[in-house]
Coordinates of C-alpha atoms in Angstrom, one line a residue:
X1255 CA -74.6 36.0 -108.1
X1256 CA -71.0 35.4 -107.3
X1257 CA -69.3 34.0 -104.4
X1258 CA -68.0 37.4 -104.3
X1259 CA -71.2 39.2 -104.1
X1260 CA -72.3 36.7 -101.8
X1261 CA -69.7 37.5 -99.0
X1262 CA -70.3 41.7 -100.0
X1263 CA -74.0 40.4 -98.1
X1264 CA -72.2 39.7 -95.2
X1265 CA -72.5 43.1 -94.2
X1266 CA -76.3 42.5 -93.3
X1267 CA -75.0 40.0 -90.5
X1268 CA -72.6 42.9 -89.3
X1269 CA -75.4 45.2 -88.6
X1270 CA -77.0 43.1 -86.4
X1271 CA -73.7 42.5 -84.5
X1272 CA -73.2 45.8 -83.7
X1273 CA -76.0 46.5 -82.6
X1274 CA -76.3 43.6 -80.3
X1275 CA -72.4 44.4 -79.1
X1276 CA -73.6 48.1 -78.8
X1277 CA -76.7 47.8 -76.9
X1278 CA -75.6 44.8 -74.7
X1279 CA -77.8 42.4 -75.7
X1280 CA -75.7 39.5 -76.0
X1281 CA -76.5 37.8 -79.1
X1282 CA -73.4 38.2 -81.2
X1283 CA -72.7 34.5 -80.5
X1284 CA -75.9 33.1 -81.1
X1285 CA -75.7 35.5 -84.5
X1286 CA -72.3 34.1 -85.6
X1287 CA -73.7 30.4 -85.2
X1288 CA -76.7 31.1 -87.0
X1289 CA -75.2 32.8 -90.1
X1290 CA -72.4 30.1 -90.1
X1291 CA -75.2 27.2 -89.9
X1292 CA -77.0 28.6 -93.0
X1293 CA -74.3 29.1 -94.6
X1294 CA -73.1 25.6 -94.6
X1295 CA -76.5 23.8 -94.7
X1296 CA -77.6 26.0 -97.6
X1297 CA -74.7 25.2 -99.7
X1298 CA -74.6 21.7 -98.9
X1299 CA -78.3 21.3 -99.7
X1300 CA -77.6 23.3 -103.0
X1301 CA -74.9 20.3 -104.2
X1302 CA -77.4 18.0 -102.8
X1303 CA -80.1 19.1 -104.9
X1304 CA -78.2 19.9 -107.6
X1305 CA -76.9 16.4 -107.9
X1306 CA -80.7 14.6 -107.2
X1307 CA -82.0 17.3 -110.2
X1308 CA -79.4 15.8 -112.3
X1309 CA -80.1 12.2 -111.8
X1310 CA -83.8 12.6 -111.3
X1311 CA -83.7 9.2 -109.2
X1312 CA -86.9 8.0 -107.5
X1313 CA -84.7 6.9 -104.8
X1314 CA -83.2 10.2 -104.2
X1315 CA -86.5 12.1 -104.4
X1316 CA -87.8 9.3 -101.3
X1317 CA -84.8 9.8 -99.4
X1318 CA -84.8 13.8 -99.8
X1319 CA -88.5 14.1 -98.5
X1320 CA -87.9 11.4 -95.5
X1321 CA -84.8 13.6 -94.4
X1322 CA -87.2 16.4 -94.3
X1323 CA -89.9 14.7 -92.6
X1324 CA -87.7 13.4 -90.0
X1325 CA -85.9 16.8 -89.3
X1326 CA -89.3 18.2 -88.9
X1327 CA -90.6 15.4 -86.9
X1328 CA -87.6 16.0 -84.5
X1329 CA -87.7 19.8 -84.4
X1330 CA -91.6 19.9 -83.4
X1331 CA -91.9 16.9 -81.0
X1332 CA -90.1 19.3 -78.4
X1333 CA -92.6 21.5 -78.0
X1334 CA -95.2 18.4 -76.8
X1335 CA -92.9 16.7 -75.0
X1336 CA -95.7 15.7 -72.1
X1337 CA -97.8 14.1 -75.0
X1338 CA -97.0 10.4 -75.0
X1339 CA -96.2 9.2 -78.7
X1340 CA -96.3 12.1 -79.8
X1341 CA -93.0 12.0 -82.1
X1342 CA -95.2 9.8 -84.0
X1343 CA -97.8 11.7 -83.8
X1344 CA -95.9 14.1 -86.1
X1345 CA -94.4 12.1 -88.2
X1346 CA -97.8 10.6 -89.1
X1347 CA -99.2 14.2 -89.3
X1348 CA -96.2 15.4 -91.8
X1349 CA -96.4 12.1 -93.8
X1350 CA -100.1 12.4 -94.2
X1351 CA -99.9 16.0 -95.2
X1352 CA -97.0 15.4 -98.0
X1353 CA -99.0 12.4 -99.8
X1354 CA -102.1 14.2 -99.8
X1355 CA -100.7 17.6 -101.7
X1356 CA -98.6 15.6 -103.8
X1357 CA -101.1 13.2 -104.2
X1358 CA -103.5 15.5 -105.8
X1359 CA -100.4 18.0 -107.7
X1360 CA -99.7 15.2 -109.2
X1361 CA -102.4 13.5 -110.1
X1362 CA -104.4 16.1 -111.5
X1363 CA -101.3 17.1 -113.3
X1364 CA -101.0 20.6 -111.3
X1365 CA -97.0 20.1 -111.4
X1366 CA -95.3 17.3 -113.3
X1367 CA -93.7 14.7 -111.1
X1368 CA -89.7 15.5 -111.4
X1369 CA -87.5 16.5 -108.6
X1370 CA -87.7 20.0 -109.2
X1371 CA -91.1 20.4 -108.2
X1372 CA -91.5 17.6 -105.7
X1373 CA -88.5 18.6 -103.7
X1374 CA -89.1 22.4 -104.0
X1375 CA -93.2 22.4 -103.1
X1376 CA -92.6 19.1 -100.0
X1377 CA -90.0 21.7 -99.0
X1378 CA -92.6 24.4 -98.1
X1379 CA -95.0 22.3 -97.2
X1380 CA -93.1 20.2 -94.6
X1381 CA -91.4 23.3 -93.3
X1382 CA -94.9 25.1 -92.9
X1383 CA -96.6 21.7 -91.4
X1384 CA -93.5 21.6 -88.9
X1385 CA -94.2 25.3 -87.8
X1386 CA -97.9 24.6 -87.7
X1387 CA -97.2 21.5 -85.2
X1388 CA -94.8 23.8 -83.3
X1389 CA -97.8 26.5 -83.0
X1390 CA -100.2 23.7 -82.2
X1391 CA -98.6 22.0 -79.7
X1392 CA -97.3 24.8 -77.8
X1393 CA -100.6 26.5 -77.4
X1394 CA -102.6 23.2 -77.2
X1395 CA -100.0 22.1 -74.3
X1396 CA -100.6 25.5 -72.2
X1397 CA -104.2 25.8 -72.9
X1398 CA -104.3 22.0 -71.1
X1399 CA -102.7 23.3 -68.3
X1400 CA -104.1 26.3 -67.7
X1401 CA -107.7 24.7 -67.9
X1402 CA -107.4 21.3 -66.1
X1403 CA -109.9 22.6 -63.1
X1404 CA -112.4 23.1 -66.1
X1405 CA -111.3 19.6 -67.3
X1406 CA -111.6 17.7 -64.5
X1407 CA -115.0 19.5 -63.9
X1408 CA -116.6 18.6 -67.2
X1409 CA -115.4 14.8 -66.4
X1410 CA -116.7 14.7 -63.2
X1411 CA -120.2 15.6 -64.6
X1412 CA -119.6 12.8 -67.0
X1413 CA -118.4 14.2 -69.9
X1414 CA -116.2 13.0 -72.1
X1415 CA -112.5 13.3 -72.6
X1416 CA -113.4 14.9 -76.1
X1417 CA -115.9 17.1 -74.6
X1418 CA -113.7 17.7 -71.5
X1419 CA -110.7 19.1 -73.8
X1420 CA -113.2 20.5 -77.1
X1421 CA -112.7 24.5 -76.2
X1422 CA -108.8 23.8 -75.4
X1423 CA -108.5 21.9 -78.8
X1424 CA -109.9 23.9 -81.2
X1425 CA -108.7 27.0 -79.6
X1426 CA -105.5 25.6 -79.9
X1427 CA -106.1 24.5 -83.9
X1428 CA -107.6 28.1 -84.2
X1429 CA -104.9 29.7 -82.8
X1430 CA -101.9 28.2 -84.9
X1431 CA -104.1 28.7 -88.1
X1432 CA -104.5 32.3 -87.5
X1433 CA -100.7 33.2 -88.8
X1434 CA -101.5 31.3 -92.4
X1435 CA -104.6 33.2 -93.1
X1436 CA -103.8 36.6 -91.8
X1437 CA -100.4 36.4 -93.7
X1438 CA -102.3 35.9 -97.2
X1439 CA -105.3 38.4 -96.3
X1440 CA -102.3 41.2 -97.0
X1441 CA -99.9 39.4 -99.8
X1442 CA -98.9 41.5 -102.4
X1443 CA -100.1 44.6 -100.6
X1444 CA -97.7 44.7 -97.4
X1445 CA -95.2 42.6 -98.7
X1446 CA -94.1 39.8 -101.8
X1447 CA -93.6 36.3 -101.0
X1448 CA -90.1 35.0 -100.8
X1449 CA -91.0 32.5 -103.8
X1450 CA -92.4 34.9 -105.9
X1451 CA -89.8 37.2 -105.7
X1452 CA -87.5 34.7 -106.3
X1453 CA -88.8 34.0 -109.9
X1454 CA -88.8 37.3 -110.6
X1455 CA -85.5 38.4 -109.7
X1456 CA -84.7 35.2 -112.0
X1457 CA -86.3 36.6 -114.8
X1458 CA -89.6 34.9 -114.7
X1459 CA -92.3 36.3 -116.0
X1460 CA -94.5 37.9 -113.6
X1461 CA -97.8 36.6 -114.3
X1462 CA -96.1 33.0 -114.2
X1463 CA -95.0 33.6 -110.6
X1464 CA -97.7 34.7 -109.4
X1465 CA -99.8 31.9 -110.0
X1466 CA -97.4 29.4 -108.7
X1467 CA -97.2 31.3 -105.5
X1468 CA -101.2 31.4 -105.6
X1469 CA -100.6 27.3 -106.0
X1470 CA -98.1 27.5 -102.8
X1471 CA -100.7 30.0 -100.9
X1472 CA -103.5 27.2 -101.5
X1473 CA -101.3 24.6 -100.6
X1474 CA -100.4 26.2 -97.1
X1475 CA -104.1 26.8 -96.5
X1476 CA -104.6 22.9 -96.5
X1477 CA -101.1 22.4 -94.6
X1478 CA -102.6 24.8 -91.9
X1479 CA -105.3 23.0 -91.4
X1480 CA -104.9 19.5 -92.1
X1481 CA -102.2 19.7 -89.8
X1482 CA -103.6 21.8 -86.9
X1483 CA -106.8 18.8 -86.9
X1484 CA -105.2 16.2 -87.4
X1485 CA -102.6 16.5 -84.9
X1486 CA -104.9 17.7 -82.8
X1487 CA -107.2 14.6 -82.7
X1488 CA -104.3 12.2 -82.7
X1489 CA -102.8 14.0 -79.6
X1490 CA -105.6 14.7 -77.4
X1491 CA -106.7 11.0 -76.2
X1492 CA -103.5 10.1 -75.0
X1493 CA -103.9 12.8 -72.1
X1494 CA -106.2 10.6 -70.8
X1495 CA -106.4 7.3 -68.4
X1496 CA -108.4 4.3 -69.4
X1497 CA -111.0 5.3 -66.3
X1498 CA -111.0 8.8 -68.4
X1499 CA -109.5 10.6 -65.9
X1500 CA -107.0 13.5 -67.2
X1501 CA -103.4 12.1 -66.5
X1502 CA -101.6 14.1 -63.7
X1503 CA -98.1 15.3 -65.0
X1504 CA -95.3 14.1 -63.1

């Protein structure tokens, strides 16, 4: 594809532009901003990458996969802002998650360890653990809320915090799991994934892709859920006094 071609594409950003301009709706702005973003970040990743592929420096794969970490660490923390620690929550959540698939891609010798792969798959996986914490936190956050009375019930009967906050919690790591797994029950049938296709339309054989999209399909199982537990165990203490008394929000 040609820079060219690539600006013909810009007509799929019209569409949406008219429409909003047509029917009112007020987006054109946040459109423009949005397509002008990705457009920048995109290409300035792709020299990035290209250069790090080239040099296939240590140092560069450890810096790529920190910058990722920490944009993900400080995109989710928002959404569990009344947590206390819990920007390091995430990060230790994200950090975790990358050394263990890595960890065993690499040493079961899944995927050989060069920037191409490491980059590519912490990619997907960071991205999907950061929308998983997202998921996570915002329901766990709301289901807190919306059940103190039951909370501060179980605690007066002398339960404990865990016991107080068990339905919230694993309703909460329930519910931002749910996505992942319905999402695979109907891939390949409803629609291909974005990786898959991607080999394809780069002449890859078929077969090929599909297993290493089954590899990212596993992968994203154990993101879901790794994440969604651990996050959720590391988070739920802290919305509690030392008496074990649920902490009032300010």
């Amino acid at each position: 594809m040609t820079y060219l071609t690539l600006s013909i594409t810009l007509i799929f950003v019209v569409i949406p532009l008219v429409l909003s301009k047509t029917l009112n709706l007020g987006l054109e702005r946040d459109t423009i901003i949005a397509t002008v973003r990705s457009i920048i970040q995109l290409l300035l990743v792709g020299f990035i990458l290209k250069f790090v592929f080239d040099s296939e420096s240590l140092l560069y794969i450890f810096l790529m996969v920190t910058l990722m970490i920490v944009a993900a660490t400080h995109n989710a923390r928002n959404k569990g802002a009344s947590i206390k620690g819990i920007t390091w929550k995430v990060a230790i959540t994200l950090i975790f998650v990358e050394v263990l698939t890595q960890g065993i891609l690499i040493g079961l010798n899944i995927t050989p360890p060069t920037a191409q792969y490491i980059i590519s798959i912490s990619g997907m996986v960071i991205g999907n653990s950061m929308v998983l914490s997202i998921l996570f936190l915002n329901r766990f956050t709301s289901e807190v809320e919306s059940h103190q009375d039951e909370t501060e019930l179980v605690l007066s009967l002398g339960g404990t915090p865990k016991q107080a906050i068990h339905n919230q919690l694993i309703n909460s790591i329930k519910a931002s799991m749910i996505p992942t797994i319905e999402s695979q029950k109907t891939v390949g049938l409803v629609q291909l994934p974005g990786m898959m296709s991607g080999q394809i339309i780069a002449g890859a054989d078929p077969i090929q892709a599909v297993q290493f999209q089954l590899l990212i399909m596993f992968l994203l199982l154990t993101t879901a859920s790794v994440t969604s537990v651990m996050l959720g165990f590391l988070s739920y203490p802290t919305l509690f006094n030392q008496r074990m008394q649920l902490i009032q929000k300010s």
